[in-house]
Coordinates of C-alpha atoms and ligand atoms in Angstrom, one line a residue:
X1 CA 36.0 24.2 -12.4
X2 CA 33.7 21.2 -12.0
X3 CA 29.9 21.4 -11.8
X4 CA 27.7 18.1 -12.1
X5 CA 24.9 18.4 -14.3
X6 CA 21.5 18.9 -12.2
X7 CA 19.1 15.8 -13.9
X8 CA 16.6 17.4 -15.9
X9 CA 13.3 15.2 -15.8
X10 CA 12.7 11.4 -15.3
X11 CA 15.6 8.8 -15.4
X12 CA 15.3 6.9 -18.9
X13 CA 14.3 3.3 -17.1
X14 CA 12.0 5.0 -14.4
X15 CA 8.8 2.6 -13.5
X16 CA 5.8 4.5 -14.5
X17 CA 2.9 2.6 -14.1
X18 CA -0.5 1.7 -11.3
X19 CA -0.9 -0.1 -8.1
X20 CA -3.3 -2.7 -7.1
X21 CA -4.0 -5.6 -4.4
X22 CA -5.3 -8.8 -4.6
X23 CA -8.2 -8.2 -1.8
X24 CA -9.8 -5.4 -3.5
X25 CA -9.4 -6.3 -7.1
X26 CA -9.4 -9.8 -7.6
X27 CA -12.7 -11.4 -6.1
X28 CA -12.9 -15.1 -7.4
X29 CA -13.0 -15.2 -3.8
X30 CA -14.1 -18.6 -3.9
X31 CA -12.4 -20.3 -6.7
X32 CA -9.4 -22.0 -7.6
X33 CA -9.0 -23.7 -4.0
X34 CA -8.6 -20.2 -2.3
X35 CA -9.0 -20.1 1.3
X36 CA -11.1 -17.4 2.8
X37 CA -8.8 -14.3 4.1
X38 CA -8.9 -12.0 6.6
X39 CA -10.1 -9.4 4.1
X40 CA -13.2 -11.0 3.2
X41 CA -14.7 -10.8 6.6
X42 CA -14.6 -7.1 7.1
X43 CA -18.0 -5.3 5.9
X44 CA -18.9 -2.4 3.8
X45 CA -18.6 0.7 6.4
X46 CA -21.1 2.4 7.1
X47 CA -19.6 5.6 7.0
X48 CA -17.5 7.6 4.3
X49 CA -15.3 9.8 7.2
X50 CA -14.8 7.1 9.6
X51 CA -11.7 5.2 9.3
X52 CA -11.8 3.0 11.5
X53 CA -14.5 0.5 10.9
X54 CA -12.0 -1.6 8.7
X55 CA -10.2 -2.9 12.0
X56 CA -13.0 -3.4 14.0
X57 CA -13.5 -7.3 14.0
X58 CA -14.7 -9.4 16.9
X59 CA -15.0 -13.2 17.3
X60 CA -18.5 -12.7 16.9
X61 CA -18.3 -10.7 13.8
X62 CA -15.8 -13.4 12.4
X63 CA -18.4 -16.1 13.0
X64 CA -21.0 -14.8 11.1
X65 CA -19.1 -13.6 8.2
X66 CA -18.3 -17.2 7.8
X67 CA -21.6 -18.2 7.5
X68 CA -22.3 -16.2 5.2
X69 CA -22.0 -16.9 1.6
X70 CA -22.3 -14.2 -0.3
X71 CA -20.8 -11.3 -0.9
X72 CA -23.2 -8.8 -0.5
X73 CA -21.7 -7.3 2.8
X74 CA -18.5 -7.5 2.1
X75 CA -17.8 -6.0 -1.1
X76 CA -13.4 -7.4 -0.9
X77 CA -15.4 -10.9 -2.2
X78 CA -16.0 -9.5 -5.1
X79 CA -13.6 -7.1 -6.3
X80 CA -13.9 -6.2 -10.0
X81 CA -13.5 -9.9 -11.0
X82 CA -10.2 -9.2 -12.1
X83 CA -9.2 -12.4 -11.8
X84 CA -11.6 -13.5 -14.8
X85 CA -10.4 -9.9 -16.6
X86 CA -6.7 -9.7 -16.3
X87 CA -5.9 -10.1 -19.9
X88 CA -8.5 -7.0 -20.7
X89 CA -7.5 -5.2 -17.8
X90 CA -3.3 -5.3 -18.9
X91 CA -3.5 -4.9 -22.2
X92 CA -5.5 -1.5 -21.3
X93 CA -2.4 -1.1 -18.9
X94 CA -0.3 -1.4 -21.5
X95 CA -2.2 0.5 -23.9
X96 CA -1.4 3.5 -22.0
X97 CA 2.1 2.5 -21.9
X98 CA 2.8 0.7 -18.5
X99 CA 6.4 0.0 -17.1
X100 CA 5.4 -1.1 -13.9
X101 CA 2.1 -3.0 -12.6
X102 CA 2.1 -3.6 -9.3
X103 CA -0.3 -6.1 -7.3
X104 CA -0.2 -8.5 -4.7
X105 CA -0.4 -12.0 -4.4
X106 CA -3.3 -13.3 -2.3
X107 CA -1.6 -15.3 0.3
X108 CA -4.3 -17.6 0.8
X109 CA -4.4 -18.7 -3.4
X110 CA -1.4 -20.4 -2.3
X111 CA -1.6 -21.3 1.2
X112 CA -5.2 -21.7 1.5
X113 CA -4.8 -22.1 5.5
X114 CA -1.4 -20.5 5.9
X115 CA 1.0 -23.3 6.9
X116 CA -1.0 -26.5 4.4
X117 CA 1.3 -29.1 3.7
X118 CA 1.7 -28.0 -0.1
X119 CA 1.1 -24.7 -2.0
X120 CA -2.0 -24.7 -3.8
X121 CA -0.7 -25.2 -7.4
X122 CA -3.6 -23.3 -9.1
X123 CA -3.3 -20.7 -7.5
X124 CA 0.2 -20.7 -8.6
X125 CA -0.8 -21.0 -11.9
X126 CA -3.0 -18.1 -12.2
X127 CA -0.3 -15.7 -11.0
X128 CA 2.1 -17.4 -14.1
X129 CA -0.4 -16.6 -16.2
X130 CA -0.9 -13.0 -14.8
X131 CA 3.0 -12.4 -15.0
X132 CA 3.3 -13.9 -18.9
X133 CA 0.8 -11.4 -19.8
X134 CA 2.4 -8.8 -18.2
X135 CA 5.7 -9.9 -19.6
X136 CA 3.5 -10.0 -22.9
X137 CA 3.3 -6.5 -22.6
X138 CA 7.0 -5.5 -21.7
X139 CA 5.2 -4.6 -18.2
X140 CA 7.4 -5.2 -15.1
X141 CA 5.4 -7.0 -12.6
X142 CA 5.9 -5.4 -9.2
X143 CA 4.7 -7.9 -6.4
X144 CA 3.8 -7.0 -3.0
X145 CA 3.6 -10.5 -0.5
X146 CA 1.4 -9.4 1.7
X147 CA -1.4 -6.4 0.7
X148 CA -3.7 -6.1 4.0
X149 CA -4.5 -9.7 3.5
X150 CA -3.5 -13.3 5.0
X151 CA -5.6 -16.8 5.4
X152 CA -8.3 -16.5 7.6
X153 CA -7.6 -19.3 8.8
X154 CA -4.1 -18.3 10.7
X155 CA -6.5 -15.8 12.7
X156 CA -8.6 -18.7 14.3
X157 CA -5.9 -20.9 14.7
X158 CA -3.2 -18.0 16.3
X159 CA -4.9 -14.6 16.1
X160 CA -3.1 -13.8 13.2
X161 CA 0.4 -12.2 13.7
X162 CA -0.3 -11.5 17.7
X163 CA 1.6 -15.4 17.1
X164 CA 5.3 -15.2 16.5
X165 CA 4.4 -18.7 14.3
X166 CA 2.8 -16.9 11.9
X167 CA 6.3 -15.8 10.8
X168 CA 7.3 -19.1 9.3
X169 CA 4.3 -19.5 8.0
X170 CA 4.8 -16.4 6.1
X171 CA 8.5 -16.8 5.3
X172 CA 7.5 -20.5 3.8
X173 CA 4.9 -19.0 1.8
X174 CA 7.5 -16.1 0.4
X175 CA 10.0 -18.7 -0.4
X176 CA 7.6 -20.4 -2.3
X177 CA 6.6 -17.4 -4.4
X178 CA 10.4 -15.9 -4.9
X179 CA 11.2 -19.6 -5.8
X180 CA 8.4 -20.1 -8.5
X181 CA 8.6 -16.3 -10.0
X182 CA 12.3 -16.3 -10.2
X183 CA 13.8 -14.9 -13.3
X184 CA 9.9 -13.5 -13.5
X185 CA 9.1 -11.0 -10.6
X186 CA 12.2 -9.0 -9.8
X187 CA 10.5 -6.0 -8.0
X188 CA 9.2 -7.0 -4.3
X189 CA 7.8 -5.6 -1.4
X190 CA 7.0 -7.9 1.6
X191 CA 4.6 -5.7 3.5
X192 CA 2.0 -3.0 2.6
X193 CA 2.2 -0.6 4.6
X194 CA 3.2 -1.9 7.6
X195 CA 2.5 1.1 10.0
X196 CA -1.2 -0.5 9.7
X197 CA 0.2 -3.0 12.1
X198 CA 0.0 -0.3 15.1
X199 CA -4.0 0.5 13.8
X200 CA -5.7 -2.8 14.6
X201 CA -7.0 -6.1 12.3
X202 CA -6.2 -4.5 8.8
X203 CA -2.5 -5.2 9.5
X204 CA -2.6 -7.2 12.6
X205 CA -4.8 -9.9 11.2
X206 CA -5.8 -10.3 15.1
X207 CA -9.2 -9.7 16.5
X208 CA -10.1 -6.9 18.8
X209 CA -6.7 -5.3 18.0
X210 CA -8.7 -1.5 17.3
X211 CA -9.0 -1.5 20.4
X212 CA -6.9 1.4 22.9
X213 CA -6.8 -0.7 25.8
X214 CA -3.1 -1.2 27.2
X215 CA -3.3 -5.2 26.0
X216 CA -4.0 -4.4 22.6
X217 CA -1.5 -1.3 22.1
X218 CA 1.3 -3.9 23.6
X219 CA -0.4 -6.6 20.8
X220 CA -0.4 -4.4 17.8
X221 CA 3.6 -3.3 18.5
X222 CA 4.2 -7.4 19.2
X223 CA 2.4 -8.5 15.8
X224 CA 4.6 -5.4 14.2
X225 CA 7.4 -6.5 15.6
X226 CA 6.9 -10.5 14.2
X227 CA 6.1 -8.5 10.4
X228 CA 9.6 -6.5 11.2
X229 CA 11.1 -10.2 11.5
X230 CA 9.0 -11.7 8.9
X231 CA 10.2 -9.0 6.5
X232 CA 13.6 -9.3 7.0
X233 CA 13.8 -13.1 6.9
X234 CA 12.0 -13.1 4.1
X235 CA 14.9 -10.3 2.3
X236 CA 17.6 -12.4 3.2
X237 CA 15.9 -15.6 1.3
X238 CA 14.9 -13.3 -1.5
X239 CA 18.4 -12.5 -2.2
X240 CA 19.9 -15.9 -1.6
X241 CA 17.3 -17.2 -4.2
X242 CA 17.7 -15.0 -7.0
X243 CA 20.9 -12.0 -5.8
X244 CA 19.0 -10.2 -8.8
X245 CA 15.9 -9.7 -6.7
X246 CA 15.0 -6.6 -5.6
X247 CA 13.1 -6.0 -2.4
X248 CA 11.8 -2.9 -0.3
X249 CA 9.3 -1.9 2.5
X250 CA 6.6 0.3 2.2
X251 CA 4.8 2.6 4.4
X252 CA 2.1 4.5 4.5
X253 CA 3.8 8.2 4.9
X254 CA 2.5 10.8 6.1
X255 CA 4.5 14.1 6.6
X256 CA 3.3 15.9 9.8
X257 CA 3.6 20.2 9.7
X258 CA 3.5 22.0 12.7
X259 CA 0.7 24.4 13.0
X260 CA 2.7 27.3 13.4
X261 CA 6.5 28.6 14.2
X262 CA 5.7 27.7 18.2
X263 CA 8.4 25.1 19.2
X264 CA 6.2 23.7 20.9
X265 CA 4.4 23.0 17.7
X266 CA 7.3 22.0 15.8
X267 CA 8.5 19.6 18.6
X268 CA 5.3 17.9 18.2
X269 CA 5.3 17.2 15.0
X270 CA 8.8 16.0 15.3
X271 CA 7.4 13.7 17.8
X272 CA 4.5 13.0 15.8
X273 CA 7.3 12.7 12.5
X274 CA 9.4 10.1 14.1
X275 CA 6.3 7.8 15.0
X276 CA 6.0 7.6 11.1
X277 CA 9.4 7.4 10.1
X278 CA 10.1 4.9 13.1
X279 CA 9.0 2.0 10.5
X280 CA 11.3 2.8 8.1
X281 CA 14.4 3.6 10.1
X282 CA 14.0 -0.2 11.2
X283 CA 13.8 -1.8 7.5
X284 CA 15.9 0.5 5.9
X285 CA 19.2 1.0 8.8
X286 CA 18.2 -2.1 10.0
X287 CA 17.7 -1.4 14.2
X288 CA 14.7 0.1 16.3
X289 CA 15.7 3.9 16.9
X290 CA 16.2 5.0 20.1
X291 CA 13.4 7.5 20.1
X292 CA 11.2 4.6 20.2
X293 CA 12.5 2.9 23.5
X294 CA 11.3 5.9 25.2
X295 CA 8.1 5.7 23.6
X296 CA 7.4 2.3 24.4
X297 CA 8.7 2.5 27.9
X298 CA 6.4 5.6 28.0
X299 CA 3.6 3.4 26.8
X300 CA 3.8 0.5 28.9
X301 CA 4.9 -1.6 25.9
X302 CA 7.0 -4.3 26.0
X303 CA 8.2 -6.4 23.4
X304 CA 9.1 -10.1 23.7
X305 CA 12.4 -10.7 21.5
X306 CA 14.4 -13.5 20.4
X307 CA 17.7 -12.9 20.6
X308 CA 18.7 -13.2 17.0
X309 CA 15.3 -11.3 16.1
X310 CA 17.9 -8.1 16.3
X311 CA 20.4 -9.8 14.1
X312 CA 18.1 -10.6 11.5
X313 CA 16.5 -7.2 11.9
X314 CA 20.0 -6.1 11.1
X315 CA 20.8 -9.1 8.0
X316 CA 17.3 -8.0 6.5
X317 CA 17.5 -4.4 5.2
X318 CA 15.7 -3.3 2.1
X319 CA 17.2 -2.6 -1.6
X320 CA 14.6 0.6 -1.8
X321 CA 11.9 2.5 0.2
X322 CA 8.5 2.1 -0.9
X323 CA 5.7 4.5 0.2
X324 CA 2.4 5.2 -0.6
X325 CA 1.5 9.3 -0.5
X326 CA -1.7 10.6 -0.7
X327 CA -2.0 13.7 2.3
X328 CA -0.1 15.2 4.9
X329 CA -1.4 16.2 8.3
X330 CA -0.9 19.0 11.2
X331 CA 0.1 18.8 14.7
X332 CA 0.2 21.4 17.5
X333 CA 1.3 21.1 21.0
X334 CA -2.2 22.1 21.6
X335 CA -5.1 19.4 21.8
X336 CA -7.8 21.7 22.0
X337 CA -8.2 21.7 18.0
X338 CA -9.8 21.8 15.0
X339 CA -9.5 17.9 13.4
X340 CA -9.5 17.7 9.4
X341 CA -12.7 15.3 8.8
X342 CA -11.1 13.0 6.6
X343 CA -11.3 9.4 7.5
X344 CA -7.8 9.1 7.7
X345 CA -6.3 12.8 8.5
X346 CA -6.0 12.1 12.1
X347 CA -4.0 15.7 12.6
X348 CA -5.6 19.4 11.8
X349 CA -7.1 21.0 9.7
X350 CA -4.5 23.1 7.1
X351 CA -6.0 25.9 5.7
X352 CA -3.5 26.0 3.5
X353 CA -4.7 23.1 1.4
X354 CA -8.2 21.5 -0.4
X355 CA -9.2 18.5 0.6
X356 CA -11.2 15.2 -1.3
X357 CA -14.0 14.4 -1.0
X358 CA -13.0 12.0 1.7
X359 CA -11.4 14.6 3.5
X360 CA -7.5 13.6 2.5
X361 CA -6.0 16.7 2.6
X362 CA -3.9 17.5 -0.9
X363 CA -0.6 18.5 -0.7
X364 CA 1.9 17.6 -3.4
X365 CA 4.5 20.0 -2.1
X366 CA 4.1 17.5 0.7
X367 CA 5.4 14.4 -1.4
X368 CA 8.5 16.9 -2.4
X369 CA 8.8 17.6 1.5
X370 CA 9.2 13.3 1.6
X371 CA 11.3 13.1 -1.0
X372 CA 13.9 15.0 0.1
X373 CA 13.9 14.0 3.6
X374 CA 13.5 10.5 3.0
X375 CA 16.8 10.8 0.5
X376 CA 18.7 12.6 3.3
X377 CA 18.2 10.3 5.6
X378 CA 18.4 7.4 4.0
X379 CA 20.0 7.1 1.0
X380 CA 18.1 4.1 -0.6
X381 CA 16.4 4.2 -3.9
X382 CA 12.8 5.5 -3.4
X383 CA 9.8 4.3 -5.1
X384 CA 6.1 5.9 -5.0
X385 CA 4.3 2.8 -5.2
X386 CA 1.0 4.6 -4.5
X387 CA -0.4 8.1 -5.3
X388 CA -3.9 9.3 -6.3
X389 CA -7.1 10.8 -6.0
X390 CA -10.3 8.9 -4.7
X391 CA -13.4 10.6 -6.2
X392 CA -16.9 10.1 -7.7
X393 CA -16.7 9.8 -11.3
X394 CA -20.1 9.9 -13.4
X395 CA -20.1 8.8 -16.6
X396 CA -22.1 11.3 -19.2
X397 CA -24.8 9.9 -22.1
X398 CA -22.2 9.3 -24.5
X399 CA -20.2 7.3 -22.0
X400 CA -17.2 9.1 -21.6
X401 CA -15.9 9.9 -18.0
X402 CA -14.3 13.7 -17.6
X403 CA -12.0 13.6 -14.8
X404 CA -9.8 17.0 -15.2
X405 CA -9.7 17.1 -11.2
X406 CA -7.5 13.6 -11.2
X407 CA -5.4 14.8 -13.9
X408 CA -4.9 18.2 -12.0
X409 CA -4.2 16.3 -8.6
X410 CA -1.4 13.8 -10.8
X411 CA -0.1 16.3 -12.1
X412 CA 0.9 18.6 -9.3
X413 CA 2.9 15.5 -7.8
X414 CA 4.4 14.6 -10.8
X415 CA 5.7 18.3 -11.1
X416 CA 7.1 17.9 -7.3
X417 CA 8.8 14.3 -8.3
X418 CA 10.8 16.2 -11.1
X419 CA 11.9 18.6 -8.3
X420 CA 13.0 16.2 -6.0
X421 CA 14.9 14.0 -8.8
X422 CA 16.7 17.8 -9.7
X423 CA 17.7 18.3 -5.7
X424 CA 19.3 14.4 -6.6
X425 CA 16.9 12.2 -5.5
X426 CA 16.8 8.6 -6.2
X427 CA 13.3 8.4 -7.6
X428 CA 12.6 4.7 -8.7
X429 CA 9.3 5.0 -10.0
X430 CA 5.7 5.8 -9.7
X431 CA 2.8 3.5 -9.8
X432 CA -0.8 5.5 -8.7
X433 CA -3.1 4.0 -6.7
X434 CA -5.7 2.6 -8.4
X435 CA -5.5 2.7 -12.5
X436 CA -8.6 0.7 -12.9
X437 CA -11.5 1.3 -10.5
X438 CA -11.5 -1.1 -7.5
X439 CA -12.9 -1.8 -4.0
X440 CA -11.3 0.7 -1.8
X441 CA -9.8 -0.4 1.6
X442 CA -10.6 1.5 4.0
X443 CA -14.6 2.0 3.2
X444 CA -15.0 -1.2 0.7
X445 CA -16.8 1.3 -1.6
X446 CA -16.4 1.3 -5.3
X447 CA -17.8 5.1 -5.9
X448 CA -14.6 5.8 -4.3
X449 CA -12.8 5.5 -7.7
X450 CA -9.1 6.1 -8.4
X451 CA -8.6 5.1 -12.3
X452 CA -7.8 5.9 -15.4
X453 CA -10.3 2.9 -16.3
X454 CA -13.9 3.0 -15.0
X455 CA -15.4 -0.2 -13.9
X456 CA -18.8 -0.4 -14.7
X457 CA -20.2 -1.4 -11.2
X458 CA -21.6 0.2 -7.6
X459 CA -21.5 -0.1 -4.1
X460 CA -23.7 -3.1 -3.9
X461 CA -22.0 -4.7 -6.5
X462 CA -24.5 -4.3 -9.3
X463 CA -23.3 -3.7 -13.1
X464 CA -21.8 -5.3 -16.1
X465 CA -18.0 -5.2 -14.8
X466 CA -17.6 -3.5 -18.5
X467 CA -14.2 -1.3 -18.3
X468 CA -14.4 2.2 -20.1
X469 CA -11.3 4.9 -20.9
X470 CA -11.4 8.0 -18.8
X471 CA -10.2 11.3 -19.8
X472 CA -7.4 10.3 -17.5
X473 CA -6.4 7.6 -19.8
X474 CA -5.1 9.5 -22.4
X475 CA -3.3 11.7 -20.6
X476 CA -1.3 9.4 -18.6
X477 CA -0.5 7.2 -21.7
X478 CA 1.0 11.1 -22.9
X479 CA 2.6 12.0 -19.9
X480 CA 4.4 8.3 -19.9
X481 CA 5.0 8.6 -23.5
X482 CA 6.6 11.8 -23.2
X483 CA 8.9 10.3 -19.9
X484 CA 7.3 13.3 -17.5
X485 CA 7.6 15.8 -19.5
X486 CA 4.2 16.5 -21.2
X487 CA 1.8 16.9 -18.6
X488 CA -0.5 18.8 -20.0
Ligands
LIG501 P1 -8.7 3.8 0.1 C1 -5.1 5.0 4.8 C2 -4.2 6.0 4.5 C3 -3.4 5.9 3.5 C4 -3.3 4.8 2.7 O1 -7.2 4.0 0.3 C5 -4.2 3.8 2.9 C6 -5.1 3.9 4.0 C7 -6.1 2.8 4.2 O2 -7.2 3.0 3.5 O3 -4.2 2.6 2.2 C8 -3.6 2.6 0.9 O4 -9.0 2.7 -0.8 C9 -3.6 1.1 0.6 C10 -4.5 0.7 -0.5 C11 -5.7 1.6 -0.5 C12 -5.2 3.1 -0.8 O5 -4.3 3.5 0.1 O6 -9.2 3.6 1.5 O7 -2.3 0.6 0.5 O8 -4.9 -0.6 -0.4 O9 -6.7 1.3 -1.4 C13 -6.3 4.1 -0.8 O10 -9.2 5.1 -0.5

């Protein structure tokens, strides 16, 4: 009789390591010939449970972040200064034993306007010198091209990716980056989360794009659609560069429950499912799913295609899903309903679950639920290239930072991973969100921290910058030490 072995914890070369991006870690906004990008003109929010305010930018709102200097309102200038730290910063990574460090390349270091002449070689530079440390370290860099970011200046000149010319710009600019990092980076990702595409300037990197008029829900699918093309373009040159390459999507996932056994409950979140995995099934098999023709005829959108754009679509499938994971949400067929207050949990309340203090509902049963599903239906390597717990960390009198509710949140997940990989999953890796303190994306607060290093600095961008070890710290570097199995 033959049985195969179930795997029993972590693959020996699994990628355990932390997740950054350029616009909320580097700042240096200003130095080294960077252009300004499209990050460094949205301001602070105002408020902690409203998601939105990241993708609200006007004309108007453009104009007179330009004149302004500093970076007092808009907190992505300034980062933690990273970009003067990043031998500090990864040899703490590798302290706690880092695999993987992923981070993004700010577009405009090397394209200062998008489509200049010639790359900006200092900008270059400072990403060799990033990746030689890393190497330094035995630490894989993991690169995403494009992390909620792009040169302002393509958003004046064509409202960003609303322009089906901002996709050369963008595949010259990844060409340029797999052609100087070859035999370097071998882990990519072209887009961050592209689902922020269909949420407004975030993604779009075009003006007014929040809003739910019937122009701007046809724009945000168009500018999608151009990143779909972008994306896959950009795969296809990957691979002809360096065949060793390997490059994936990533979305933001979010698994969607129905709120009870009704079907019509659990038709709506079906519906509500698909309009998440819809991003995927098109970088992963490689066509848009037929569920979504209905949608956007439904809609009133309309796409305008080139007719190789579904050819290249096709030619430009991913070597592994990436996905970020931090909640899940609840639908009903009914609208009359309770709504979670989290900034981004746009479904229901679960009363099954606690929530941050952000109101992101925590579920790691959830990322098991993913998992799975994602394996069955796609059969591509899968990589959690973001996971973690935003929260405000206070430092006591002797300096030490006790963060038992980020270990506990970890934890849980990383318990659910090793169930998946025993059900067969393909688990890649696992870089959290977050392992040193940044600027976080949606609010541009820093008291929103994620890391296992705390960064010495608050919301108006006041401190020393000085890094300190969480209680976090030494757990991870145990719990990669141990490959998974010491979590404790
Ligand atoms: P912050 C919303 C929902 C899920 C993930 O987010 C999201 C967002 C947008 O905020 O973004 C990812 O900092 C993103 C990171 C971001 C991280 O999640 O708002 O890829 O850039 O920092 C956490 O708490």
């Amino acid at each position: 009789m033959y049985r195969k072995e179930i795997p029993d914890g972590f693959p020996k070369n699994f990628l355990w390591g932390g997740a950054t991006a350029a616009n909320q870690l580097e700042g240096a906004w200003n130095v080294g010939g960077k252009g300004l990008t499209t990050a460094e003109v949205v301001k602070k929010a105002s408020s902690r449970t409203d998601l939105s305010e990241m993708n609200v930018v006007t004309k108007e709102s453009i104009a007179e972040a330009i004149d302004d200097k500093t970076d007092e309102l808009y907190p992505k200038r300034r980062g933690i200064d990273f970009y003067h730290h990043y031998k500090e910063d990864i040899a703490l990574f590798a302290e706690m034993g880092f695999k993987a460090f992923r981070m993004s390349i700010a577009w405009a270091r090397i394209f200062p306007n998008g489509d200049d002449k010639t790359p900006n070689e200092e900008g270059l530079k400072f990403y060799d010198s990033v990746f030689s440390e890393c190497k330094k370290h035995g630490i894989e860099p993991v690169v995403t091209i494009s992390h909620y970011e792009m040169p302002l200046a393509l958003t004046l000149k064509q409202n960003g990716w609303a322009d089906r010319k901002t996709i050369d710009a963008f595949v010259r600019y990844a060409e340029t980056v797999f052609k100087r990092y070859k035999g370097i980076v071998k882990y990519w990702m072209t887009f961050n989360e592209i689902n922020a595409a269909t949420w407004g300037f975030m993604g779009t990197g075009a003006v007014d794009s929040n809003l739910s008029t019937p122009e701007q829900l046809n724009l945000r699918y168009q500018a999608l659609h151009h990143q779909f093309v972008a994306s896959a373009k950009a795969v296809q040159i990957g691979h002809k560069i360096d065949p060793e390459n390997k490059i994936g999507c990533m979305i933001a996932r979010m698994q969607t429950y129905p709120k009870t056994c009704n079907p019509r409950d659990v038709r709506a979140a079906q519906l509500q499912d698909e309009l998440n995995l819809f991003f995927t099934d098109v970088q992963v098999r490689g066509e848009y799913p037929e569920y979504m023709n209905r949608y956007f005829k439904e809609n009133g959108i309309e796409l305008s295609m080139k007719p190789e754009d579904e050819d290249e679509i096709k030619k430009g499938t991913v070597d592994y899903l990436g996905f970020s994971y931090y909640m899940s949400t609840v639908t009903s067929g009914d609208s009359k309903v309770e709504k979670a207050s989290g900034n981004f949990a746009m479904g229901e309340l679960n009363p099954y679950l606690e929530a941050s203090d952000w109101g992101w509902q925590i579920d790691p049963v959830g990322l098991r639920v993913t998992l799975n599903e994602y394996w069955d239906r796609y059969r591509v390597p899968l990589f959690i290239v973001e996971n973690g717990l935003g929260a405000l960390d206070k430092m006591d009198e002797d300096g030490q930072i006790h963060d038992p509710y980020r270990i506990d949140y970890m934890k849980k997940h990383i318990i659910q991973m090793k169930e998946a990989i025993k059900d067969g999953v393909d688990l890649m890796g696992y870089t959290m969100w977050g392992p040193i303190d940044l600027i976080s994306a949606s609010t541009s607060e820093m008291s929103k921290r994620y890391g296992f290093i705390y960064v010495d600095q608050d919301d108006e961008g006041n401190g020393t910058l000085k890094r300190y070890k969480k209680d976090s710290f030494y757990w991870y570097k145990k719990v990669i030490a141990s490959n998974g199995k010491d979590l404790d």
